[in-house]
Amino acid sequence: MEHEDLILNQLKDKCFQATRSGNIVASDFIGASDLARVENYLNHQLKADYIYFGGYEDAERVCVLFPPDYLVEDFRDGSFDPYEDESLVVLRLSKGKNKRELSHRDYLGSLMGEGLKREKIGDILVRDDGADIIVSREIGKYLEAHYSKAGRVELQAELVPLQDLKLSQRPMMAIHDTVPSLRIDCLIASAFGISRSKALEEIKRGMVFVNNRQIPKASYEVKEGDKITLRGKGKAIYRGQTGLSKKGRLAILIEKYV
């Protein structure tokens, strides 16, 4: 069975498991290269309720969280806080005496040397003194007890909650523009420098998200503070209106991650 088929079969199993168990169920981690097909399957074949979550807002690798019946409405209206689920944790690694610099590849290679597959590992956030790695709670407990070295560098491992994740501040670029309305196609075009027709294509492809929720219709209106994502292009935050142009267009401010 091919890699993508394995992913889709697992998603189907996890969706049914959430319904049967009455608990939130999370998939393995999914990378950007697989998301387009996953989106299509979830929305048009499985027709499931779900959200993406990778442990923090800007995660590149994400899990699909499926709700039990009593949480479906919370998933749909965006009121569910994925941090409440606690299925993901941070594996915090600190270097020992050997201070040799370790790269993302060093950590990933050593983890896979422990017998883990790539889909069991989320984002790896490298620091000068170690790294924070997003993993499931079950795998995190194993690694906390057994993972102690990357190459020749000794490591100390501990589990910490997601709220303690160490994130470096990402630079942002301010975009001042005017738009005819606050429809998502207008905001996507403005934030990512593409035409509205191209923005419509991306919405139809399932590549547009607001606050980690896929937006299937171009008529969706963005609200102040909403986080906008165009898969493969980046993320931005709509900061609000700043006035009106002489032609009656809305003057807006968007901050885009660079």
PDB file of C-alpha atoms in Angstrom, residues 13-255:
ATOM      1  CA  ASP A  13      -9.968   4.679  11.326  1.00  0.00           C
ATOM      2  CA  LYS A  14      -9.295   7.641  13.623  1.00  0.00           C
ATOM      3  CA  CYS A  15     -12.549   9.337  12.641  1.00  0.00           C
ATOM      4  CA  PHE A  16     -14.610   6.253  13.451  1.00  0.00           C
ATOM      5  CA  GLN A  17     -12.627   5.712  16.639  1.00  0.00           C
ATOM      6  CA  ALA A  18     -13.556   9.204  17.885  1.00  0.00           C
ATOM      7  CA  THR A  19     -17.243   8.457  17.301  1.00  0.00           C
ATOM      8  CA  ARG A  20     -17.090   5.073  19.012  1.00  0.00           C
ATOM      9  CA  SER A  21     -14.918   6.032  21.984  1.00  0.00           C
ATOM     10  CA  GLY A  22     -16.488   9.382  22.838  1.00  0.00           C
ATOM     11  CA  ASN A  23     -13.020  10.959  22.970  1.00  0.00           C
ATOM     12  CA  ILE A  24     -11.001  13.247  20.733  1.00  0.00           C
ATOM     13  CA  VAL A  25      -8.687  11.163  18.555  1.00  0.00           C
ATOM     14  CA  ALA A  26      -5.555  12.482  16.855  1.00  0.00           C
ATOM     15  CA  SER A  27      -3.876  11.190  13.703  1.00  0.00           C
ATOM     16  CA  ASP A  28      -0.145  10.913  13.148  1.00  0.00           C
ATOM     17  CA  PHE A  29       1.677  14.051  12.016  1.00  0.00           C
ATOM     18  CA  ILE A  30       1.138  15.099   8.410  1.00  0.00           C
ATOM     19  CA  GLY A  31       3.560  17.172   6.351  1.00  0.00           C
ATOM     20  CA  ALA A  32       2.738  19.929   3.880  1.00  0.00           C
ATOM     21  CA  SER A  33       3.360  17.678   0.863  1.00  0.00           C
ATOM     22  CA  ASP A  34       0.453  15.405   1.871  1.00  0.00           C
ATOM     23  CA  LEU A  35      -2.054  18.038   2.969  1.00  0.00           C
ATOM     24  CA  ALA A  36      -3.685  18.705  -0.393  1.00  0.00           C
ATOM     25  CA  ARG A  37      -4.809  15.097  -0.809  1.00  0.00           C
ATOM     26  CA  VAL A  38      -5.726  14.838   2.870  1.00  0.00           C
ATOM     27  CA  GLU A  39      -7.919  17.949   2.555  1.00  0.00           C
ATOM     28  CA  ASN A  40      -9.752  16.539  -0.418  1.00  0.00           C
ATOM     29  CA  TYR A  41     -10.334  13.209   1.299  1.00  0.00           C
ATOM     30  CA  LEU A  42     -11.560  14.701   4.577  1.00  0.00           C
ATOM     31  CA  ASN A  43     -13.940  17.157   2.936  1.00  0.00           C
ATOM     32  CA  HIS A  44     -15.278  15.279  -0.076  1.00  0.00           C
ATOM     33  CA  GLN A  45     -15.006  11.570   0.724  1.00  0.00           C
ATOM     34  CA  LEU A  46     -14.915  11.116   4.480  1.00  0.00           C
ATOM     35  CA  LYS A  47     -16.925  14.337   5.015  1.00  0.00           C
ATOM     36  CA  ALA A  48     -15.629  14.549   8.557  1.00  0.00           C
ATOM     37  CA  ASP A  49     -15.506  17.263  11.190  1.00  0.00           C
ATOM     38  CA  TYR A  50     -11.920  17.970  12.173  1.00  0.00           C
ATOM     39  CA  ILE A  51      -9.294  20.558  12.964  1.00  0.00           C
ATOM     40  CA  TYR A  52      -5.568  20.647  12.343  1.00  0.00           C
ATOM     41  CA  PHE A  53      -3.223  21.053  15.280  1.00  0.00           C
ATOM     42  CA  GLY A  54       0.534  20.733  15.500  1.00  0.00           C
ATOM     43  CA  GLY A  55       1.159  21.938  19.029  1.00  0.00           C
ATOM     44  CA  TYR A  56       1.350  25.663  18.293  1.00  0.00           C
ATOM     45  CA  GLU A  57      -0.193  28.124  15.874  1.00  0.00           C
ATOM     46  CA  ASP A  58       2.444  28.111  13.152  1.00  0.00           C
ATOM     47  CA  ALA A  59       3.303  24.408  13.142  1.00  0.00           C
ATOM     48  CA  GLU A  60       4.401  23.007   9.788  1.00  0.00           C
ATOM     49  CA  ARG A  61       3.593  19.395  10.655  1.00  0.00           C
ATOM     50  CA  VAL A  62       0.081  18.892  11.993  1.00  0.00           C
ATOM     51  CA  CYS A  63      -2.206  16.188  13.340  1.00  0.00           C
ATOM     52  CA  VAL A  64      -5.860  15.878  12.402  1.00  0.00           C
ATOM     53  CA  LEU A  65      -8.059  15.973  15.501  1.00  0.00           C
ATOM     54  CA  PHE A  66     -11.438  14.254  15.196  1.00  0.00           C
ATOM     55  CA  PRO A  67     -14.217  15.113  17.685  1.00  0.00           C
ATOM     56  CA  PRO A  68     -16.660  12.807  19.443  1.00  0.00           C
ATOM     57  CA  ASP A  69     -20.304  13.622  18.793  1.00  0.00           C
ATOM     58  CA  TYR A  70     -20.701  15.991  21.755  1.00  0.00           C
ATOM     59  CA  LEU A  71     -17.859  18.242  20.533  1.00  0.00           C
ATOM     60  CA  VAL A  72     -18.810  18.458  16.860  1.00  0.00           C
ATOM     61  CA  GLU A  73     -20.475  21.859  17.190  1.00  0.00           C
ATOM     62  CA  ASP A  74     -17.494  23.249  19.114  1.00  0.00           C
ATOM     63  CA  PHE A  75     -15.207  22.115  16.295  1.00  0.00           C
ATOM     64  CA  ARG A  76     -17.496  23.674  13.692  1.00  0.00           C
ATOM     65  CA  ASP A  77     -17.850  27.082  15.331  1.00  0.00           C
ATOM     66  CA  GLY A  78     -14.199  27.329  16.374  1.00  0.00           C
ATOM     67  CA  SER A  79     -14.877  27.453  20.122  1.00  0.00           C
ATOM     68  CA  PHE A  80     -12.865  24.317  20.901  1.00  0.00           C
ATOM     69  CA  ASP A  81      -9.381  25.006  22.252  1.00  0.00           C
ATOM     70  CA  PRO A  82      -7.016  22.243  21.005  1.00  0.00           C
ATOM     71  CA  TYR A  83      -4.649  22.896  23.922  1.00  0.00           C
ATOM     72  CA  GLU A  84      -7.294  21.358  26.181  1.00  0.00           C
ATOM     73  CA  ASP A  85      -6.878  17.968  24.501  1.00  0.00           C
ATOM     74  CA  GLU A  86      -3.357  17.328  25.922  1.00  0.00           C
ATOM     75  CA  SER A  87      -2.598  14.550  23.431  1.00  0.00           C
ATOM     76  CA  LEU A  88       0.522  16.408  22.262  1.00  0.00           C
ATOM     77  CA  VAL A  89       3.442  17.407  24.460  1.00  0.00           C
ATOM     78  CA  VAL A  90       6.869  19.001  24.125  1.00  0.00           C
ATOM     79  CA  LEU A  91       9.966  16.835  24.402  1.00  0.00           C
ATOM     80  CA  ARG A  92      12.541  19.329  25.661  1.00  0.00           C
ATOM     81  CA  LEU A  93      16.138  18.364  24.959  1.00  0.00           C
ATOM     82  CA  SER A  94      19.090  20.048  26.642  1.00  0.00           C
ATOM     83  CA  LYS A  95      22.697  19.440  25.714  1.00  0.00           C
ATOM     84  CA  GLY A  96      25.154  17.860  28.128  1.00  0.00           C
ATOM     85  CA  LYS A  97      28.843  18.627  28.368  1.00  0.00           C
ATOM     86  CA  ASN A  98      29.497  18.379  24.628  1.00  0.00           C
ATOM     87  CA  LYS A  99      28.322  21.701  23.209  1.00  0.00           C
ATOM     88  CA  ARG A 100      28.740  20.795  19.525  1.00  0.00           C
ATOM     89  CA  GLU A 101      26.080  22.426  17.394  1.00  0.00           C
ATOM     90  CA  LEU A 102      23.213  20.142  16.439  1.00  0.00           C
ATOM     91  CA  SER A 103      20.983  20.691  13.427  1.00  0.00           C
ATOM     92  CA  HIS A 104      17.388  19.734  12.666  1.00  0.00           C
ATOM     93  CA  ARG A 105      18.796  16.792  10.689  1.00  0.00           C
ATOM     94  CA  ASP A 106      20.869  15.618  13.661  1.00  0.00           C
ATOM     95  CA  TYR A 107      17.845  15.447  15.939  1.00  0.00           C
ATOM     96  CA  LEU A 108      15.593  13.868  13.315  1.00  0.00           C
ATOM     97  CA  GLY A 109      18.203  11.260  12.380  1.00  0.00           C
ATOM     98  CA  SER A 110      18.799  10.238  15.980  1.00  0.00           C
ATOM     99  CA  LEU A 111      15.067   9.987  16.686  1.00  0.00           C
ATOM    100  CA  MET A 112      14.529   7.776  13.662  1.00  0.00           C
ATOM    101  CA  GLY A 113      17.509   5.764  14.887  1.00  0.00           C
ATOM    102  CA  GLU A 114      15.355   5.029  17.944  1.00  0.00           C
ATOM    103  CA  GLY A 115      12.959   3.254  15.597  1.00  0.00           C
ATOM    104  CA  LEU A 116      10.457   6.098  15.184  1.00  0.00           C
ATOM    105  CA  LYS A 117       8.854   6.771  11.814  1.00  0.00           C
ATOM    106  CA  ARG A 118       8.716  10.342  10.499  1.00  0.00           C
ATOM    107  CA  GLU A 119       4.960  10.558  10.959  1.00  0.00           C
ATOM    108  CA  LYS A 120       5.408  10.103  14.719  1.00  0.00           C
ATOM    109  CA  ILE A 121       7.470  13.297  15.009  1.00  0.00           C
ATOM    110  CA  GLY A 122       6.122  16.834  14.772  1.00  0.00           C
ATOM    111  CA  ASP A 123       8.054  20.062  14.399  1.00  0.00           C
ATOM    112  CA  ILE A 124      11.624  20.177  15.694  1.00  0.00           C
ATOM    113  CA  LEU A 125      12.480  23.640  17.031  1.00  0.00           C
ATOM    114  CA  VAL A 126      16.243  23.891  17.384  1.00  0.00           C
ATOM    115  CA  ARG A 127      17.884  26.185  19.938  1.00  0.00           C
ATOM    116  CA  ASP A 128      21.531  26.850  20.763  1.00  0.00           C
ATOM    117  CA  ASP A 129      21.211  24.840  23.970  1.00  0.00           C
ATOM    118  CA  GLY A 130      19.022  22.041  22.631  1.00  0.00           C
ATOM    119  CA  ALA A 131      15.632  21.630  20.988  1.00  0.00           C
ATOM    120  CA  ASP A 132      11.889  21.420  21.613  1.00  0.00           C
ATOM    121  CA  ILE A 133      10.151  18.644  19.693  1.00  0.00           C
ATOM    122  CA  ILE A 134       6.380  18.124  19.388  1.00  0.00           C
ATOM    123  CA  VAL A 135       5.340  14.496  19.919  1.00  0.00           C
ATOM    124  CA  SER A 136       2.354  12.524  21.151  1.00  0.00           C
ATOM    125  CA  ARG A 137       2.171  12.030  24.898  1.00  0.00           C
ATOM    126  CA  GLU A 138       2.698   8.252  24.626  1.00  0.00           C
ATOM    127  CA  ILE A 139       5.823   8.530  22.499  1.00  0.00           C
ATOM    128  CA  GLY A 140       7.034  11.430  24.619  1.00  0.00           C
ATOM    129  CA  LYS A 141       7.030   9.252  27.744  1.00  0.00           C
ATOM    130  CA  TYR A 142       9.134   6.620  25.988  1.00  0.00           C
ATOM    131  CA  LEU A 143      11.618   9.171  24.683  1.00  0.00           C
ATOM    132  CA  GLU A 144      11.910  10.900  28.045  1.00  0.00           C
ATOM    133  CA  ALA A 145      13.090   7.596  29.505  1.00  0.00           C
ATOM    134  CA  HIS A 146      15.241   6.286  26.641  1.00  0.00           C
ATOM    135  CA  TYR A 147      16.409   9.097  24.348  1.00  0.00           C
ATOM    136  CA  SER A 148      19.726  10.503  25.578  1.00  0.00           C
ATOM    137  CA  LYS A 149      22.042  11.166  22.640  1.00  0.00           C
ATOM    138  CA  ALA A 150      22.200  12.696  19.152  1.00  0.00           C
ATOM    139  CA  GLY A 151      25.404  11.603  17.489  1.00  0.00           C
ATOM    140  CA  ARG A 152      28.033  12.004  20.188  1.00  0.00           C
ATOM    141  CA  VAL A 153      26.204  14.753  21.999  1.00  0.00           C
ATOM    142  CA  GLU A 154      24.589  13.761  25.277  1.00  0.00           C
ATOM    143  CA  LEU A 155      21.073  15.040  25.859  1.00  0.00           C
ATOM    144  CA  GLN A 156      18.788  15.441  28.824  1.00  0.00           C
ATOM    145  CA  ALA A 157      15.122  14.916  28.008  1.00  0.00           C
ATOM    146  CA  GLU A 158      12.017  16.046  29.844  1.00  0.00           C
ATOM    147  CA  LEU A 159       8.364  16.443  28.948  1.00  0.00           C
ATOM    148  CA  VAL A 160       6.776  19.870  29.293  1.00  0.00           C
ATOM    149  CA  PRO A 161       3.272  21.091  28.367  1.00  0.00           C
ATOM    150  CA  LEU A 162       2.649  22.823  25.059  1.00  0.00           C
ATOM    151  CA  GLN A 163       2.152  26.134  26.831  1.00  0.00           C
ATOM    152  CA  ASP A 164       5.856  26.051  27.803  1.00  0.00           C
ATOM    153  CA  LEU A 165       7.071  25.595  24.233  1.00  0.00           C
ATOM    154  CA  LYS A 166      10.021  27.880  23.469  1.00  0.00           C
ATOM    155  CA  LEU A 167       9.335  29.829  20.283  1.00  0.00           C
ATOM    156  CA  SER A 168      11.623  32.358  18.682  1.00  0.00           C
ATOM    157  CA  GLN A 169       9.894  35.573  17.630  1.00  0.00           C
ATOM    158  CA  ARG A 170       9.214  35.490  13.905  1.00  0.00           C
ATOM    159  CA  PRO A 171       9.546  38.776  12.003  1.00  0.00           C
ATOM    160  CA  MET A 172       6.400  40.214  10.421  1.00  0.00           C
ATOM    161  CA  MET A 173       5.837  42.587   7.525  1.00  0.00           C
ATOM    162  CA  ALA A 174       3.063  45.188   7.622  1.00  0.00           C
ATOM    163  CA  ILE A 175       0.869  45.314   4.520  1.00  0.00           C
ATOM    164  CA  HIS A 176      -1.354  48.368   4.024  1.00  0.00           C
ATOM    165  CA  ASP A 177      -3.895  47.887   1.253  1.00  0.00           C
ATOM    166  CA  THR A 178      -7.438  48.658   0.162  1.00  0.00           C
ATOM    167  CA  VAL A 179     -10.022  45.990  -0.597  1.00  0.00           C
ATOM    168  CA  PRO A 180     -13.671  46.075  -1.771  1.00  0.00           C
ATOM    169  CA  SER A 181     -14.799  43.897   1.154  1.00  0.00           C
ATOM    170  CA  LEU A 182     -13.528  41.639   3.940  1.00  0.00           C
ATOM    171  CA  ARG A 183     -14.256  38.465   1.982  1.00  0.00           C
ATOM    172  CA  ILE A 184     -11.553  35.862   2.386  1.00  0.00           C
ATOM    173  CA  ASP A 185     -10.657  35.910  -1.324  1.00  0.00           C
ATOM    174  CA  CYS A 186      -9.925  39.645  -1.069  1.00  0.00           C
ATOM    175  CA  LEU A 187      -7.787  39.225   2.036  1.00  0.00           C
ATOM    176  CA  ILE A 188      -5.855  36.276   0.587  1.00  0.00           C
ATOM    177  CA  ALA A 189      -5.117  38.230  -2.590  1.00  0.00           C
ATOM    178  CA  SER A 190      -3.907  41.206  -0.557  1.00  0.00           C
ATOM    179  CA  ALA A 191      -1.837  39.255   1.974  1.00  0.00           C
ATOM    180  CA  PHE A 192      -0.006  37.043  -0.513  1.00  0.00           C
ATOM    181  CA  GLY A 193       0.206  39.291  -3.558  1.00  0.00           C
ATOM    182  CA  ILE A 194      -1.919  37.193  -5.888  1.00  0.00           C
ATOM    183  CA  SER A 195      -4.982  37.918  -8.007  1.00  0.00           C
ATOM    184  CA  ARG A 196      -8.489  37.318  -6.690  1.00  0.00           C
ATOM    185  CA  SER A 197      -9.006  34.666  -9.382  1.00  0.00           C
ATOM    186  CA  LYS A 198      -5.914  32.851  -8.110  1.00  0.00           C
ATOM    187  CA  ALA A 199      -7.179  33.244  -4.544  1.00  0.00           C
ATOM    188  CA  LEU A 200     -10.462  31.630  -5.601  1.00  0.00           C
ATOM    189  CA  GLU A 201      -8.538  28.701  -7.088  1.00  0.00           C
ATOM    190  CA  GLU A 202      -6.665  28.197  -3.823  1.00  0.00           C
ATOM    191  CA  ILE A 203      -9.929  28.262  -1.843  1.00  0.00           C
ATOM    192  CA  LYS A 204     -11.428  25.622  -4.151  1.00  0.00           C
ATOM    193  CA  ARG A 205      -8.288  23.500  -3.725  1.00  0.00           C
ATOM    194  CA  GLY A 206      -8.775  23.537   0.063  1.00  0.00           C
ATOM    195  CA  MET A 207      -5.587  25.479   0.723  1.00  0.00           C
ATOM    196  CA  VAL A 208      -7.055  28.436   2.643  1.00  0.00           C
ATOM    197  CA  PHE A 209      -7.584  28.465   6.419  1.00  0.00           C
ATOM    198  CA  VAL A 210      -8.742  30.964   9.007  1.00  0.00           C
ATOM    199  CA  ASN A 211      -7.737  30.207  12.599  1.00  0.00           C
ATOM    200  CA  ASN A 212      -6.671  26.693  11.520  1.00  0.00           C
ATOM    201  CA  ARG A 213     -10.068  25.930  10.007  1.00  0.00           C
ATOM    202  CA  GLN A 214     -10.428  25.318   6.298  1.00  0.00           C
ATOM    203  CA  ILE A 215     -12.562  27.905   4.495  1.00  0.00           C
ATOM    204  CA  PRO A 216     -14.488  26.381   1.568  1.00  0.00           C
ATOM    205  CA  LYS A 217     -16.307  29.521   0.372  1.00  0.00           C
ATOM    206  CA  ALA A 218     -14.904  32.799  -0.948  1.00  0.00           C
ATOM    207  CA  SER A 219     -17.777  34.700   0.674  1.00  0.00           C
ATOM    208  CA  TYR A 220     -16.461  34.024   4.201  1.00  0.00           C
ATOM    209  CA  GLU A 221     -15.837  37.358   5.975  1.00  0.00           C
ATOM    210  CA  VAL A 222     -12.631  37.760   7.965  1.00  0.00           C
ATOM    211  CA  LYS A 223     -12.710  39.374  11.416  1.00  0.00           C
ATOM    212  CA  GLU A 224     -10.115  41.512  13.141  1.00  0.00           C
ATOM    213  CA  GLY A 225      -7.420  39.345  14.714  1.00  0.00           C
ATOM    214  CA  ASP A 226      -8.091  36.327  12.475  1.00  0.00           C
ATOM    215  CA  LYS A 227      -5.075  34.304  11.405  1.00  0.00           C
ATOM    216  CA  ILE A 228      -5.100  33.601   7.670  1.00  0.00           C
ATOM    217  CA  THR A 229      -3.154  30.718   6.140  1.00  0.00           C
ATOM    218  CA  LEU A 230      -2.498  29.901   2.498  1.00  0.00           C
ATOM    219  CA  ARG A 231      -0.835  26.500   2.469  1.00  0.00           C
ATOM    220  CA  GLY A 232       2.521  26.625   0.738  1.00  0.00           C
ATOM    221  CA  LYS A 233       2.609  30.443   0.768  1.00  0.00           C
ATOM    222  CA  GLY A 234       2.584  31.426   4.417  1.00  0.00           C
ATOM    223  CA  LYS A 235       0.516  32.944   7.201  1.00  0.00           C
ATOM    224  CA  ALA A 236      -0.754  36.387   8.098  1.00  0.00           C
ATOM    225  CA  ILE A 237      -2.931  38.159  10.660  1.00  0.00           C
ATOM    226  CA  TYR A 238      -5.682  40.591   9.736  1.00  0.00           C
ATOM    227  CA  ARG A 239      -5.267  43.534  12.111  1.00  0.00           C
ATOM    228  CA  GLY A 240      -8.357  45.501  11.100  1.00  0.00           C
ATOM    229  CA  GLN A 241      -9.613  48.476   9.137  1.00  0.00           C
ATOM    230  CA  THR A 242      -7.705  51.747   9.130  1.00  0.00           C
ATOM    231  CA  GLY A 243     -10.156  53.875   7.157  1.00  0.00           C
ATOM    232  CA  LEU A 244     -11.808  54.324   3.771  1.00  0.00           C
ATOM    233  CA  SER A 245     -10.282  55.252   0.442  1.00  0.00           C
ATOM    234  CA  LYS A 246     -11.702  58.047  -1.722  1.00  0.00           C
ATOM    235  CA  LYS A 247     -13.390  55.411  -3.843  1.00  0.00           C
ATOM    236  CA  GLY A 248     -15.060  53.807  -0.824  1.00  0.00           C
ATOM    237  CA  ARG A 249     -12.731  50.825  -0.559  1.00  0.00           C
ATOM    238  CA  LEU A 250     -11.776  49.537   2.877  1.00  0.00           C
ATOM    239  CA  ALA A 251      -8.273  50.475   3.996  1.00  0.00           C
ATOM    240  CA  ILE A 252      -6.835  47.553   5.955  1.00  0.00           C
ATOM    241  CA  LEU A 253      -3.716  46.443   7.805  1.00  0.00           C
ATOM    242  CA  ILE A 254      -2.367  42.902   7.495  1.00  0.00           C
ATOM    243  CA  GLU A 255       0.750  41.565   9.195  1.00  0.00           C
TER     244      GLU A 255
END
